[in-house]
Short mmCIF file of C-alpha atoms in Angstrom, two decimals:
data_model
loop_
_atom_site.label_atom_id
_atom_site.label_comp_id
_atom_site.label_asym_id
_atom_site.label_seq_id
_atom_site.Cartn_x
_atom_site.Cartn_y
_atom_site.Cartn_z
CA MET A 1 8.12 31.75 8.45
CA ALA A 2 10.71 31.44 5.73
CA ARG A 3 9.88 30.61 2.13
CA THR A 4 11.96 28.15 0.43
CA VAL A 5 12.31 28.14 -3.52
CA PHE A 6 13.03 24.98 -5.30
CA SER A 7 14.76 26.34 -8.44
CA GLY A 8 16.23 25.41 -11.55
CA GLY A 9 14.67 22.07 -12.20
CA SER A 10 11.64 20.32 -13.85
CA VAL A 11 8.46 19.63 -12.10
CA PHE A 12 6.24 16.55 -12.61
CA ASP A 13 3.06 18.06 -11.08
CA GLY A 14 1.08 14.67 -10.44
CA THR A 15 -1.49 15.37 -13.52
CA GLY A 16 0.14 13.22 -15.75
CA THR A 17 1.74 15.60 -17.88
CA ASP A 18 5.61 15.00 -18.58
CA PRO A 19 8.13 17.02 -16.32
CA ALA A 20 8.37 20.73 -17.27
CA PRO A 21 10.68 23.43 -16.18
CA ALA A 22 9.15 25.28 -13.17
CA ASP A 23 10.26 26.52 -9.72
CA VAL A 24 8.56 25.47 -6.46
CA VAL A 25 7.89 28.01 -3.34
CA VAL A 26 7.28 26.43 0.08
CA GLU A 27 6.21 28.17 3.18
CA ASP A 28 4.84 27.01 6.44
CA GLY A 29 4.53 23.35 5.15
CA ARG A 30 2.64 24.31 1.99
CA ILE A 31 3.39 24.79 -1.64
CA VAL A 32 2.57 28.43 -2.27
CA ASP A 33 3.56 29.04 -5.75
CA VAL A 34 4.71 27.22 -8.79
CA GLY A 35 5.91 28.88 -11.74
CA THR A 36 9.21 30.32 -13.20
CA GLY A 37 11.62 33.17 -11.99
CA LEU A 38 10.13 32.79 -8.57
CA ASP A 39 12.17 33.35 -5.23
CA GLY A 40 12.38 32.83 -1.65
CA ASP A 41 14.28 33.42 1.59
CA GLU A 42 16.07 30.16 1.21
CA GLY A 43 16.96 28.13 -1.93
CA VAL A 44 17.25 24.62 -2.93
CA ASP A 45 19.28 24.13 -6.09
CA CYS A 46 17.50 21.88 -8.31
CA ALA A 47 19.20 22.05 -11.49
CA GLY A 48 19.53 19.06 -13.53
CA LYS A 49 16.91 17.56 -11.32
CA VAL A 50 13.07 16.67 -11.20
CA LEU A 51 10.61 17.57 -8.47
CA LEU A 52 8.00 14.88 -7.65
CA PRO A 53 5.19 15.04 -5.57
CA GLY A 54 5.70 12.85 -2.33
CA LEU A 55 5.06 9.13 -3.49
CA PHE A 56 2.48 6.59 -2.03
CA ASP A 57 2.94 3.12 -1.37
CA CYS A 58 -1.13 1.98 -0.74
CA HIS A 59 -0.37 -1.57 0.39
CA VAL A 60 2.57 -2.14 3.13
CA HIS A 61 2.77 -4.37 6.33
CA VAL A 62 5.27 -2.27 8.23
CA THR A 63 5.31 -4.79 11.22
CA VAL A 64 6.47 -7.68 9.24
CA SER A 65 10.18 -8.32 8.03
CA ASP A 66 10.30 -11.65 7.79
CA ILE A 67 7.81 -14.31 6.27
CA GLY A 68 9.73 -17.59 7.22
CA LEU A 69 8.36 -19.56 9.85
CA LEU A 70 11.29 -20.10 11.92
CA ALA A 71 12.01 -16.40 11.96
CA ARG A 72 8.57 -15.38 13.21
CA VAL A 73 8.86 -17.60 16.33
CA GLN A 74 12.15 -16.75 17.37
CA LYS A 75 11.59 -12.82 17.96
CA PRO A 76 10.49 -11.38 21.31
CA PHE A 77 6.77 -9.86 20.84
CA SER A 78 7.64 -6.36 21.34
CA TYR A 79 10.76 -6.79 18.56
CA GLN A 80 8.06 -5.78 15.80
CA PHE A 81 7.79 -2.34 16.93
CA TYR A 82 11.41 -1.66 16.61
CA GLU A 83 11.49 -3.54 13.15
CA ALA A 84 8.54 -0.99 12.12
CA ALA A 85 10.59 1.81 13.01
CA ARG A 86 13.45 0.81 10.94
CA ASN A 87 10.95 -0.23 7.92
CA LEU A 88 9.09 3.15 7.99
CA ARG A 89 12.48 4.90 8.09
CA ALA A 90 13.80 2.66 4.87
CA THR A 91 10.26 3.62 3.09
CA LEU A 92 10.83 7.08 3.66
CA LYS A 93 14.19 6.98 2.01
CA GLN A 94 12.44 5.66 -1.05
CA GLY A 95 10.59 8.97 -1.38
CA ILE A 96 7.63 7.53 0.04
CA THR A 97 5.93 10.18 2.34
CA THR A 98 2.40 8.34 2.51
CA VAL A 99 1.58 4.75 3.11
CA ARG A 100 -1.60 2.56 3.58
CA ASP A 101 -0.80 -0.17 6.03
CA ALA A 102 -2.78 -3.04 5.10
CA ALA A 103 -2.59 -5.08 8.47
CA GLY A 104 -0.05 -5.04 11.14
CA ALA A 105 0.40 -1.37 12.48
CA ASP A 106 -1.73 -0.34 15.31
CA LEU A 107 -2.67 3.18 16.37
CA GLY A 108 0.81 3.43 18.45
CA ILE A 109 2.79 3.11 15.70
CA LYS A 110 0.60 5.51 13.62
CA GLN A 111 0.79 8.19 16.38
CA ALA A 112 4.51 7.75 17.00
CA VAL A 113 5.05 8.94 13.45
CA GLU A 114 2.61 11.73 13.62
CA ASP A 115 4.13 12.91 17.01
CA GLY A 116 7.51 12.92 15.56
CA LEU A 117 8.95 10.11 17.81
CA ILE A 118 9.76 8.01 14.83
CA PRO A 119 10.57 9.18 11.26
CA GLY A 120 8.41 7.73 8.59
CA PRO A 121 5.38 8.36 6.06
CA ARG A 122 2.19 9.43 7.27
CA MET A 123 0.06 6.40 7.88
CA GLN A 124 -3.25 5.18 7.00
CA ILE A 125 -3.65 1.82 9.01
CA SER A 126 -6.13 -1.27 8.77
CA VAL A 127 -4.99 -2.74 12.16
CA GLY A 128 -6.02 -6.42 11.54
CA LEU A 129 -6.87 -8.73 9.02
CA ILE A 130 -10.26 -9.93 8.50
CA SER A 131 -10.42 -13.61 7.37
CA PRO A 132 -12.69 -16.50 8.11
CA THR A 133 -11.86 -19.82 9.75
CA GLY A 134 -9.41 -21.48 7.21
CA GLY A 135 -8.91 -18.42 5.27
CA HIS A 136 -5.88 -16.42 4.20
CA GLY A 137 -5.63 -14.81 7.57
CA ASP A 138 -5.91 -18.09 9.66
CA ALA A 139 -2.36 -19.21 10.40
CA TRP A 140 -3.46 -22.88 11.46
CA HIS A 141 -0.86 -25.63 10.54
CA PRO A 142 -1.60 -29.32 10.45
CA SER A 143 0.79 -29.88 13.80
CA GLY A 144 -2.33 -27.60 15.55
CA LEU A 145 -0.06 -24.63 16.01
CA SER A 146 -0.98 -21.38 14.82
CA VAL A 147 2.04 -19.09 13.56
CA PRO A 148 0.69 -15.74 12.22
CA LEU A 149 2.52 -12.91 10.69
CA MET A 150 0.55 -10.53 12.97
CA PRO A 151 -0.35 -12.21 16.45
CA PRO A 152 -3.12 -10.47 18.20
CA HIS A 153 -2.36 -8.17 20.88
CA PRO A 154 -4.34 -5.23 22.82
CA GLY A 155 -3.64 -2.89 20.11
CA ARG A 156 -4.29 -5.35 17.32
CA PRO A 157 -7.66 -7.72 18.13
CA ASP A 158 -8.03 -10.98 16.62
CA SER A 159 -9.94 -10.38 13.14
CA ARG A 160 -10.84 -14.22 12.65
CA VAL A 161 -14.85 -14.27 12.11
CA ASP A 162 -17.40 -16.54 11.00
CA GLY A 163 -20.92 -15.16 10.07
CA PRO A 164 -22.81 -11.69 9.86
CA ASP A 165 -22.74 -10.99 13.64
CA GLU A 166 -19.28 -11.86 14.21
CA MET A 167 -18.44 -9.79 11.11
CA ARG A 168 -20.17 -6.65 12.55
CA LYS A 169 -18.48 -7.33 16.12
CA VAL A 170 -15.21 -7.53 14.42
CA ALA A 171 -15.69 -4.50 12.29
CA ARG A 172 -16.73 -2.30 15.20
CA THR A 173 -13.71 -3.54 17.18
CA LEU A 174 -11.18 -2.70 14.46
CA LEU A 175 -12.92 0.75 14.06
CA ARG A 176 -12.52 1.20 17.82
CA ALA A 177 -9.02 0.33 17.75
CA GLY A 178 -8.00 3.12 15.18
CA ALA A 179 -8.68 1.66 11.66
CA ASP A 180 -8.81 4.02 9.08
CA VAL A 181 -9.66 1.39 6.67
CA LEU A 182 -11.09 -2.02 7.01
CA LYS A 183 -9.30 -4.67 5.33
CA VAL A 184 -11.03 -8.11 4.33
CA CYS A 185 -9.80 -11.29 2.71
CA THR A 186 -12.47 -12.41 0.09
CA THR A 187 -10.04 -15.37 -1.33
CA GLY A 188 -7.22 -17.38 -0.35
CA GLY A 189 -3.94 -16.38 -1.01
CA VAL A 190 -0.17 -17.33 -1.67
CA LEU A 191 1.27 -17.02 1.75
CA SER A 192 -1.63 -19.02 3.45
CA PRO A 193 -0.58 -22.75 2.72
CA ARG A 194 -4.11 -24.20 3.50
CA ASP A 195 -6.16 -22.03 0.94
CA ASP A 196 -6.22 -21.70 -2.77
CA PRO A 197 -6.03 -17.87 -4.20
CA ARG A 198 -8.91 -18.89 -6.74
CA HIS A 199 -11.44 -19.71 -3.92
CA SER A 200 -13.87 -17.21 -2.52
CA GLN A 201 -14.24 -16.51 1.22
CA PHE A 202 -17.03 -14.91 2.99
CA THR A 203 -20.58 -14.95 1.47
CA PRO A 204 -22.25 -11.54 0.14
CA GLU A 205 -24.33 -11.33 3.40
CA GLU A 206 -21.21 -11.30 5.25
CA LEU A 207 -19.50 -8.59 2.98
CA ASP A 208 -22.60 -6.48 3.26
CA VAL A 209 -22.28 -6.12 7.12
CA LEU A 210 -18.84 -5.05 6.63
CA ASN A 211 -19.46 -2.50 4.39
CA THR A 212 -22.39 -1.15 5.95
CA GLU A 213 -20.33 -1.04 9.47
CA ALA A 214 -17.82 0.83 7.56
CA LYS A 215 -19.94 3.20 5.69
CA MET A 216 -21.78 4.00 8.95
CA GLN A 217 -18.16 5.37 10.32
CA GLY A 218 -17.01 6.94 6.89
CA ARG A 219 -14.64 4.36 6.55
CA PRO A 220 -13.74 2.47 3.13
CA VAL A 221 -13.12 -1.31 2.64
CA MET A 222 -10.10 -2.81 1.01
CA ALA A 223 -10.27 -6.58 -0.31
CA HIS A 224 -7.43 -8.85 -0.42
CA ALA A 225 -8.93 -10.68 -3.49
CA GLN A 226 -7.12 -12.89 -6.00
CA GLY A 227 -9.62 -15.10 -7.54
CA ALA A 228 -12.33 -13.85 -10.18
CA GLU A 229 -15.66 -14.74 -7.97
CA GLY A 230 -14.21 -13.46 -4.85
CA ILE A 231 -12.94 -10.19 -6.77
CA LYS A 232 -16.52 -9.91 -8.07
CA ASN A 233 -18.21 -10.59 -4.44
CA ALA A 234 -16.04 -7.77 -3.09
CA VAL A 235 -16.81 -5.24 -5.82
CA ARG A 236 -20.69 -6.03 -5.45
CA ALA A 237 -20.36 -5.47 -1.83
CA GLY A 238 -18.95 -1.89 -2.44
CA VAL A 239 -15.41 -1.95 -1.41
CA ARG A 240 -13.07 0.80 -2.36
CA SER A 241 -10.25 -1.47 -3.73
CA ILE A 242 -8.93 -4.78 -4.96
CA GLU A 243 -5.86 -5.72 -3.61
CA HIS A 244 -3.74 -8.02 -5.73
CA GLY A 245 -6.50 -8.86 -8.69
CA ILE A 246 -4.37 -12.12 -9.62
CA TYR A 247 -7.26 -13.75 -11.69
CA LEU A 248 -9.35 -10.93 -13.09
CA ASP A 249 -12.00 -12.08 -15.68
CA ASP A 250 -13.65 -9.86 -18.01
CA GLU A 251 -16.51 -9.44 -16.03
CA ALA A 252 -14.75 -8.50 -12.91
CA ILE A 253 -13.04 -5.85 -15.01
CA GLU A 254 -16.39 -4.67 -16.05
CA LEU A 255 -17.88 -4.66 -12.71
CA MET A 256 -14.63 -2.74 -11.32
CA LEU A 257 -15.36 -0.12 -14.23
CA GLY A 258 -18.97 0.48 -13.15
CA ASN A 259 -18.33 0.71 -9.92
CA GLY A 260 -15.21 3.03 -9.63
CA THR A 261 -13.39 0.35 -7.81
CA TRP A 262 -9.65 0.61 -7.83
CA LEU A 263 -6.77 -1.89 -8.17
CA VAL A 264 -3.79 -2.18 -6.19
CA PRO A 265 -1.80 -4.51 -8.08
CA THR A 266 1.11 -5.29 -5.90
CA LEU A 267 3.05 -6.89 -8.79
CA VAL A 268 6.31 -7.34 -6.81
CA ALA A 269 4.84 -9.65 -4.03
CA PRO A 270 4.90 -13.19 -5.36
CA VAL A 271 8.24 -12.26 -7.16
CA ASN A 272 9.43 -11.45 -3.71
CA VAL A 273 7.91 -14.99 -2.01
CA LEU A 274 10.03 -16.72 -5.07
CA ARG A 275 12.77 -14.73 -4.16
CA ALA A 276 12.86 -15.91 -0.21
CA ALA A 277 12.23 -19.33 -1.14
CA ASP A 278 15.63 -19.35 -3.20
CA ALA A 279 17.33 -17.71 -0.51
CA GLY A 280 16.51 -20.57 1.77
CA VAL A 281 13.69 -19.24 3.82
CA ASP A 282 11.65 -22.02 5.20
CA LEU A 283 8.44 -21.81 3.53
CA PRO A 284 5.86 -24.65 2.99
CA ALA A 285 6.28 -26.05 -0.25
CA ALA A 286 2.57 -25.02 -1.30
CA VAL A 287 3.58 -21.21 -0.69
CA VAL A 288 6.18 -21.24 -3.08
CA ALA A 289 4.20 -23.45 -5.58
CA LYS A 290 1.42 -20.73 -5.56
CA ALA A 291 3.90 -18.11 -5.91
CA ARG A 292 5.29 -19.55 -9.19
CA GLU A 293 1.84 -20.52 -10.37
CA VAL A 294 0.26 -16.68 -10.02
CA VAL A 295 3.03 -14.62 -11.57
CA VAL A 296 2.03 -14.88 -15.14
CA ALA A 297 -1.92 -14.68 -14.24
CA HIS A 298 -0.94 -11.67 -12.38
CA ARG A 299 0.45 -9.31 -15.09
CA ASP A 300 -1.72 -10.62 -17.62
CA SER A 301 -4.73 -9.53 -15.54
CA VAL A 302 -2.77 -6.03 -14.50
CA ARG A 303 -2.34 -5.51 -18.39
CA ARG A 304 -5.97 -6.02 -19.50
CA ALA A 305 -7.39 -4.10 -16.49
CA HIS A 306 -5.09 -1.04 -17.27
CA ALA A 307 -5.99 -1.46 -21.05
CA ALA A 308 -9.53 -1.27 -20.07
CA GLY A 309 -9.52 1.78 -18.00
CA VAL A 310 -9.70 0.40 -14.18
CA ARG A 311 -8.12 2.79 -11.90
CA ILE A 312 -4.96 1.87 -10.58
CA ALA A 313 -2.79 2.93 -7.36
CA MET A 314 0.62 1.74 -6.29
CA GLY A 315 1.34 -1.05 -3.90
CA THR A 316 3.74 -3.30 -3.00
CA ASP A 317 2.66 -5.65 -0.13
CA SER A 318 5.90 -4.74 1.45
CA GLY A 319 6.84 -7.12 4.36
CA VAL A 320 6.39 -10.00 2.08
CA GLY A 321 9.70 -8.42 0.55
CA PRO A 322 12.23 -6.19 2.13
CA HIS A 323 10.71 -2.64 2.95
CA GLY A 324 13.07 -0.11 1.33
CA THR A 325 12.62 -1.87 -2.15
CA ASN A 326 9.11 -0.50 -2.84
CA LEU A 327 10.09 1.23 -6.08
CA GLU A 328 10.77 -2.13 -7.66
CA GLU A 329 6.90 -1.96 -8.44
CA LEU A 330 7.16 1.11 -10.89
CA ALA A 331 9.16 -1.01 -13.33
CA LEU A 332 6.80 -4.07 -13.15
CA MET A 333 3.67 -1.68 -13.79
CA HIS A 334 5.17 -0.30 -16.71
CA ALA A 335 5.77 -3.55 -18.23
CA CYS A 336 2.14 -4.32 -17.87
CA GLY A 337 1.35 -1.41 -20.41
CA MET A 338 1.30 1.63 -18.48
CA SER A 339 3.05 4.93 -19.76
CA PRO A 340 6.02 6.05 -17.62
CA ALA A 341 3.58 9.05 -16.86
CA ASP A 342 0.85 6.76 -16.02
CA VAL A 343 3.02 4.76 -13.41
CA VAL A 344 4.29 7.96 -11.51
CA THR A 345 0.67 9.23 -11.70
CA ALA A 346 -0.49 5.96 -10.04
CA THR A 347 2.40 6.49 -7.36
CA THR A 348 1.20 10.15 -6.67
CA SER A 349 -1.89 11.58 -7.57
CA SER A 350 -3.83 8.45 -8.07
CA SER A 351 -2.77 7.04 -4.90
CA ALA A 352 -3.80 9.87 -3.08
CA LYS A 353 -7.47 9.90 -4.58
CA LEU A 354 -7.70 6.11 -3.57
CA LEU A 355 -6.83 7.42 0.12
CA GLY A 356 -9.35 10.32 0.13
CA LEU A 357 -6.16 12.66 0.34
CA ASP A 358 -6.44 14.42 -3.28
CA ASP A 359 -7.32 17.62 -1.87
CA GLN A 360 -3.90 17.93 -0.13
CA LEU A 361 -1.46 15.36 -1.55
CA GLY A 362 -0.14 13.84 -4.50
CA ARG A 363 0.33 16.96 -6.41
CA ILE A 364 2.62 20.02 -6.81
CA GLU A 365 0.09 22.52 -6.77
CA PRO A 366 -0.55 26.03 -4.68
CA GLY A 367 -2.42 25.04 -1.33
CA TRP A 368 -1.27 21.40 -1.20
CA ARG A 369 1.33 19.81 1.33
CA ALA A 370 4.62 20.37 0.54
CA ASP A 371 5.59 16.75 0.29
CA LEU A 372 8.60 16.87 -2.43
CA VAL A 373 11.05 14.48 -3.70
CA VAL A 374 14.02 15.40 -5.38
CA VAL A 375 15.56 13.23 -8.26
CA ASN A 376 18.62 13.06 -10.11
CA GLY A 377 18.15 12.79 -13.84
CA ASP A 378 15.08 11.11 -15.28
CA PRO A 379 12.24 10.11 -13.08
CA TYR A 380 11.10 7.89 -15.92
CA ASP A 381 14.25 5.56 -15.23
CA PHE A 382 12.63 3.15 -12.93
CA PRO A 383 15.58 1.00 -12.35
CA SER A 384 17.53 3.76 -11.41
CA LEU A 385 15.04 5.64 -9.60
CA PRO A 386 15.67 4.30 -5.94
CA THR A 387 19.47 5.35 -6.46
CA ASN A 388 18.64 8.82 -7.78
CA ILE A 389 16.35 9.74 -5.03
CA HIS A 390 18.59 13.05 -3.79
CA GLU A 391 16.27 14.53 -1.07
CA VAL A 392 12.92 14.13 0.60
CA TRP A 393 10.69 16.78 1.79
CA LYS A 394 7.64 16.01 4.33
CA ASP A 395 5.41 19.16 5.30
CA GLY A 396 8.02 21.52 4.23
CA ILE A 397 10.58 19.63 6.33
CA ARG A 398 13.64 17.95 4.55
CA VAL A 399 13.65 14.42 6.00
CA VAL A 400 16.16 12.74 3.76
#
């Protein structure tokens, strides 16, 4: 197998240190050497450029492309899978080589990427969104109609549950369907018009059953959690990550620190809801009002969590906003007090650790898989970063 050397540039290795001059040698899909004056059989000229590890987005919905009610009911059932292929390709072009789908993608989509049928980031999937009746994942409307973002189908079982016994059944059903992680709603949300983000969903008993089932199969739990009490319930139950974390209080932050719980902020998500409303997307008035209400509290919570030392990984909730705009999140993280190096670390090695992939991805280091992003100019110039992505390599193969 040919040795490819990326030479003449600088390297951000994923450890949190600033970029430094170095060459990187790749062979058979792996990084085999990092240093200066290296050679190989083939060369990639990186003069004036910076190499980053392949980026992560730990919260996407690749089968979701529209959040408006009317758009959802007008598309044929199978259209979502073709949209997913487009969305995965757009995400890859951002330098994101690994994603965690937070409900929507089924095992077929993941396998299509793995088998090379469609280009895209490697995937971890949760398949469905575990929600109680009347909760964030219940798409019932006062008309009596249900218009879910992700309708159930054979590869994506219905995941509404009430009570510990139903929780056990649905957890096992989602794991059977191929879930790498179980996603649960422990509070209301913004896009669900009939609930409140500050209100809790599921009892500690229900959450304990979920976490027990996940642990028995070696799987983590991620929690859509926005209100403080629902966040604390999730942390006490042993979830691995809090998604959104809009209304964190001091006790919730201390619990997260004590339990080593991760925060995936998705700061851009409510911003994208407001953009959609301004563009005329047909959203319930309650949804728009909640999005306006949470933006400031969300940023304050993330700022305080970071200052306290809570572990943070990058996620966007893409699907709520357009796929292929994922890197907007980085500037918002920076505005919450994270240094540029902290932001890129959260998008590389920290995300890899959250996903249990930190022994093979998220760093530029010998032995790691050769996911590399070649960036023109300064990688800390976050507003310009999307247009500065020059090349993307996944497992040693140039994919963009």
